[in-house]
PDB file of C-alpha atoms in Angstrom:
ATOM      1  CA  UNK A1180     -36.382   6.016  23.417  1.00  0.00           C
ATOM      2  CA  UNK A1181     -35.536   9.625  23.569  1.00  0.00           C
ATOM      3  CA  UNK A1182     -35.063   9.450  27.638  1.00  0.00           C
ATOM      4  CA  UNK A1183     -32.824   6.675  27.017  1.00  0.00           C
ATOM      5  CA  UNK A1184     -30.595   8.037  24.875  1.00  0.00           C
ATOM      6  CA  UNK A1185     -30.395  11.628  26.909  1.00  0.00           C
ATOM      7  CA  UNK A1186     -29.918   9.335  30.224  1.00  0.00           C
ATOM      8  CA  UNK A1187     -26.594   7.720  28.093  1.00  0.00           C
ATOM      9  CA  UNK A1188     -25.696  11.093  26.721  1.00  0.00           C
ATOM     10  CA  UNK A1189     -25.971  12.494  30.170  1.00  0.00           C
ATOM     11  CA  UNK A1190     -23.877   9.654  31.643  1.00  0.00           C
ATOM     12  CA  UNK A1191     -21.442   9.546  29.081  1.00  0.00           C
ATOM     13  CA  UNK A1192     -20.664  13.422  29.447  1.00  0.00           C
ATOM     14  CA  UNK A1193     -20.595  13.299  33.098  1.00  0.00           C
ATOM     15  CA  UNK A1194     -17.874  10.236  32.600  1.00  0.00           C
ATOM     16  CA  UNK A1195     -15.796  12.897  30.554  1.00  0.00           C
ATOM     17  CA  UNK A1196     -15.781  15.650  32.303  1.00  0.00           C
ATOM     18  CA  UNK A1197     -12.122  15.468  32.754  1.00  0.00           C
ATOM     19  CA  UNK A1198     -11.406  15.196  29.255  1.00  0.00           C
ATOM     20  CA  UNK A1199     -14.134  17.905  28.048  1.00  0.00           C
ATOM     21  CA  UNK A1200     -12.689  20.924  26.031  1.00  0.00           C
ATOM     22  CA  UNK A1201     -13.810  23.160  23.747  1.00  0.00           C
ATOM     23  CA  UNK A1202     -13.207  22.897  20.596  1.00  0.00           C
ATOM     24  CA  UNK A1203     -12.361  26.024  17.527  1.00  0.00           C
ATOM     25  CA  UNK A1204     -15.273  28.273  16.890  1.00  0.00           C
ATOM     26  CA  UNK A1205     -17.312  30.002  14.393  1.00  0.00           C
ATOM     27  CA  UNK A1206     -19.099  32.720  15.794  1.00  0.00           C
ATOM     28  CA  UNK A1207     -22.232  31.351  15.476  1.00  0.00           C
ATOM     29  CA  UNK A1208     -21.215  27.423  16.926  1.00  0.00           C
ATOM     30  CA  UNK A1209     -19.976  26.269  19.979  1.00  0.00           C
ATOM     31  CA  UNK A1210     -18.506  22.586  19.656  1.00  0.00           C
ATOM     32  CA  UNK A1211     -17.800  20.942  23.104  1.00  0.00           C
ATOM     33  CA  UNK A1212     -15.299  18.127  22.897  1.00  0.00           C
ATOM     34  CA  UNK A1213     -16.507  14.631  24.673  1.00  0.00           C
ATOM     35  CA  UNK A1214     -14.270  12.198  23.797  1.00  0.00           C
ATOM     36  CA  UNK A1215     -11.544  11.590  20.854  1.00  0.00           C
ATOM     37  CA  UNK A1216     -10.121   8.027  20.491  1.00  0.00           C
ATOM     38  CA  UNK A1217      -7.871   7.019  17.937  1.00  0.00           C
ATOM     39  CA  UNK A1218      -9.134   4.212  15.807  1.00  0.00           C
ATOM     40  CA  UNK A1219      -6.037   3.791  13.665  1.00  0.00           C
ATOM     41  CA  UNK A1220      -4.838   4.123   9.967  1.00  0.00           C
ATOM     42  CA  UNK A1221      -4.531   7.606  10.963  1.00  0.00           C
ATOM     43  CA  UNK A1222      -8.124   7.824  11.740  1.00  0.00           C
ATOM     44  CA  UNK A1223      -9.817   9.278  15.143  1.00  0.00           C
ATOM     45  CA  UNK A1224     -13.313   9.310  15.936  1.00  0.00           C
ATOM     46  CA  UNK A1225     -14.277  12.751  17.987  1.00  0.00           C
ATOM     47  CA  UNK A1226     -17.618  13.264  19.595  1.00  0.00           C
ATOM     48  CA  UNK A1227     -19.132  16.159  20.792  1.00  0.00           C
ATOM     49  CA  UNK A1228     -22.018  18.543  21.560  1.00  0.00           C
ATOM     50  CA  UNK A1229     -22.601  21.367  19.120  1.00  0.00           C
ATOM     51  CA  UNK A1230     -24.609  24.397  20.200  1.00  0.00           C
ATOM     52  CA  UNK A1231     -25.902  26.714  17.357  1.00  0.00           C
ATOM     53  CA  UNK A1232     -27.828  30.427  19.298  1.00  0.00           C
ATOM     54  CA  UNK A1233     -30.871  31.157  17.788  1.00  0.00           C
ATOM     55  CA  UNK A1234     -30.863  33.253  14.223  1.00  0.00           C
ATOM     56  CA  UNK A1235     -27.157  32.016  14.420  1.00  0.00           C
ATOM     57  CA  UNK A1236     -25.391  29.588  11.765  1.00  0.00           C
ATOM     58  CA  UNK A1237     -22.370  27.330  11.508  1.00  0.00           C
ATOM     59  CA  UNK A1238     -20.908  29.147   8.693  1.00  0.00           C
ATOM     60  CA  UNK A1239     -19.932  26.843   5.180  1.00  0.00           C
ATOM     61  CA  UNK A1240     -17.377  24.381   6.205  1.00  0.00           C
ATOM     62  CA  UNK A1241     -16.359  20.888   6.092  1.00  0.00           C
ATOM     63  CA  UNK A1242     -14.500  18.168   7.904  1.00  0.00           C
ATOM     64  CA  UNK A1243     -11.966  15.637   7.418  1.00  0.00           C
ATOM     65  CA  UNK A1244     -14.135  12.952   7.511  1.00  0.00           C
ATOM     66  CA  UNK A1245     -17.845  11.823   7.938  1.00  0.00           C
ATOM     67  CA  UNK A1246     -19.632  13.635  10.616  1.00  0.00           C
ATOM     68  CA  UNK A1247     -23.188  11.741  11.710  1.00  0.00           C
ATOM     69  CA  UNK A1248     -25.472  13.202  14.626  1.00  0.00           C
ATOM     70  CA  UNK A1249     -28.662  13.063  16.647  1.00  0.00           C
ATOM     71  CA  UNK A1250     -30.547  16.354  17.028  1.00  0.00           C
ATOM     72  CA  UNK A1251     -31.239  16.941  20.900  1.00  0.00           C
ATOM     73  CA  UNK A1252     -32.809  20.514  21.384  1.00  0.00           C
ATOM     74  CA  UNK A1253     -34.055  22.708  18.858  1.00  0.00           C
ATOM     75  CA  UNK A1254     -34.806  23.267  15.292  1.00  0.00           C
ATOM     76  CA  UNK A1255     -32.394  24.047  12.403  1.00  0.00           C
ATOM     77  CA  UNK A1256     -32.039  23.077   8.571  1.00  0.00           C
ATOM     78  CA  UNK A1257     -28.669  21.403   7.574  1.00  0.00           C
ATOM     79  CA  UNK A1258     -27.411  22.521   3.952  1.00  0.00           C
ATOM     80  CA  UNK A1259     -25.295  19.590   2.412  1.00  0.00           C
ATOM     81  CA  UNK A1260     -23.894  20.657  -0.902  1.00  0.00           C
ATOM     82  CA  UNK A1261     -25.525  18.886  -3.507  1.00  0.00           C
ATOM     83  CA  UNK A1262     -28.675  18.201  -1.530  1.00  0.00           C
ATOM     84  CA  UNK A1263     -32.112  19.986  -0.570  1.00  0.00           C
ATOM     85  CA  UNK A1264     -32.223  21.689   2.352  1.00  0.00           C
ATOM     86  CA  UNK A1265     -32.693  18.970   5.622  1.00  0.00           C
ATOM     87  CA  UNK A1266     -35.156  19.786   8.210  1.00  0.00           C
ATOM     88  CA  UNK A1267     -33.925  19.125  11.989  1.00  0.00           C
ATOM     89  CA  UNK A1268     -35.589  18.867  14.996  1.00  0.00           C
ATOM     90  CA  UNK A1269     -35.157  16.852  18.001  1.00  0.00           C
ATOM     91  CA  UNK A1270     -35.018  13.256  17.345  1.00  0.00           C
ATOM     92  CA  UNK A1271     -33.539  13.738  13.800  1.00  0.00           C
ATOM     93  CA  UNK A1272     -30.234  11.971  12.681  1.00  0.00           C
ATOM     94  CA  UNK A1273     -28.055  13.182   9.641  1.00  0.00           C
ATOM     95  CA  UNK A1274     -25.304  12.027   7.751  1.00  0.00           C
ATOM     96  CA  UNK A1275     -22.318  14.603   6.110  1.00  0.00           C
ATOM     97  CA  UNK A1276     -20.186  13.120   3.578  1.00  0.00           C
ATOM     98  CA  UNK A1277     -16.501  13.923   4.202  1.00  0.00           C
ATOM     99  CA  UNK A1278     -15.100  16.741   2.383  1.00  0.00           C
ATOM    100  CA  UNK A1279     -18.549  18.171   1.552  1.00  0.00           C
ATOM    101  CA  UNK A1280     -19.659  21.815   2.166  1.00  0.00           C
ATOM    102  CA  UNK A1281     -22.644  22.197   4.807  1.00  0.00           C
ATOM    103  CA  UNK A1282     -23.930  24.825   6.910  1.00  0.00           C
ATOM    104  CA  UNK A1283     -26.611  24.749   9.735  1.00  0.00           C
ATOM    105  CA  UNK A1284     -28.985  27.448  10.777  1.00  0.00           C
ATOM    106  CA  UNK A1285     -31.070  27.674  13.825  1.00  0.00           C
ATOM    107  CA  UNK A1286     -34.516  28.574  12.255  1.00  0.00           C
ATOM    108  CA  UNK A1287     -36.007  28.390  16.249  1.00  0.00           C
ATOM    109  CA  UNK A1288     -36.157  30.375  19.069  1.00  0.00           C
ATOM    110  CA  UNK A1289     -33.644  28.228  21.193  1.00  0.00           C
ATOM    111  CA  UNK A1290     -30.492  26.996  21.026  1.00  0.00           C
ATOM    112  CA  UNK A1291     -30.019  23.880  18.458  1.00  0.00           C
ATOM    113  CA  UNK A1292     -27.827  21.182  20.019  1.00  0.00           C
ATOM    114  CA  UNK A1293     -26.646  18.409  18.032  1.00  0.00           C
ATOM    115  CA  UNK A1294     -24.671  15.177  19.518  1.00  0.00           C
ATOM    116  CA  UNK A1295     -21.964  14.800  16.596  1.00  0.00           C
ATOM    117  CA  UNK A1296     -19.556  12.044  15.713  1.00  0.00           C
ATOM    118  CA  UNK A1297     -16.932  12.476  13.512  1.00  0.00           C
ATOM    119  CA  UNK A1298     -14.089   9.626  11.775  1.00  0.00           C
ATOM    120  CA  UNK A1299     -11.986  12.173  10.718  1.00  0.00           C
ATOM    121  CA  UNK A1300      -7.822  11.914   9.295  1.00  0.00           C
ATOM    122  CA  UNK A1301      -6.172  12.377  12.544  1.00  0.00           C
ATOM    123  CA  UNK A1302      -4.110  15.485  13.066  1.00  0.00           C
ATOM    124  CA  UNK A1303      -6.519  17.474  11.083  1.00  0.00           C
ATOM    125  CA  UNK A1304      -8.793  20.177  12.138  1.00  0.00           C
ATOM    126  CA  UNK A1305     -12.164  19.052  13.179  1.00  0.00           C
ATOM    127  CA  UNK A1306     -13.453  21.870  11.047  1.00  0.00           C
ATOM    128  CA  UNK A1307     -12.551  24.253   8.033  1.00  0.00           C
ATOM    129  CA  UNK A1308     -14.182  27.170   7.021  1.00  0.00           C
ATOM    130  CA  UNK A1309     -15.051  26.621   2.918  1.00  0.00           C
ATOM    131  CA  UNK A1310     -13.767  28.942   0.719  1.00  0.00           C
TER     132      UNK A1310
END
């Protein structure tokens, strides 16, 4: 199952290349833009890779939306506000609640990579930093 879905996340990246950007960063993240469709009602759906360097974190933020994802490399802990402390390693899924704080930490010695989705308000930034 795993091969599968890294054969369709390989084959959908290399069918975006021309629309792959990077995305806003916290020091600790880099967020690589797949694809962004608008799904209307002033909606869009964005998906992309995030890349969290070992020891490093996403900082507190949230989104505009619900963000789901599928752990590919690595191992971190996701920190929803409100919830204990998630465990991630490759294989994992997760689920963040729009408008809720949530940090992730690498707690390995390679880079984390997450495939995210997000249905987010469109015209929004993908992410803000929580205050």
């Amino acid at each position: 199952m795993k091969t599968r879905f890294r054969f369709a996340a390989a084959a959908a990246i290399a069918m975006l290349v021309g629309v792959t950007t990077t995305l806003a960063q916290a020091p600790g993240i880099k967020r690589t833009l797949l694809q962004r469709v608008d799904i209307g009602n002033n909606v869009e759906v964005i998906m992309g890779l995030a890349e969290i360097a070992p020891g490093g974190s996403t900082g507190p933020h949230t989104h505009f939306g619900t963000e789901t994802g599928y752990a590919m490399e690595g191992n971190s802990v996701l920190e929803v506000e409100g919830e204990a402390p998630k465990a991630l390693k490759a294989g994992d899924s997760y689920v963040i609640p729009a408008g809720k704080v949530h940090d992730a930490k690498n707690t390995g010695s390679a880079p984390a990579k997450v495939l995210a989705v997000y249905a987010v308000q469109k015209g929004k930034p993908l992410a803000t930093p929580a205050k």
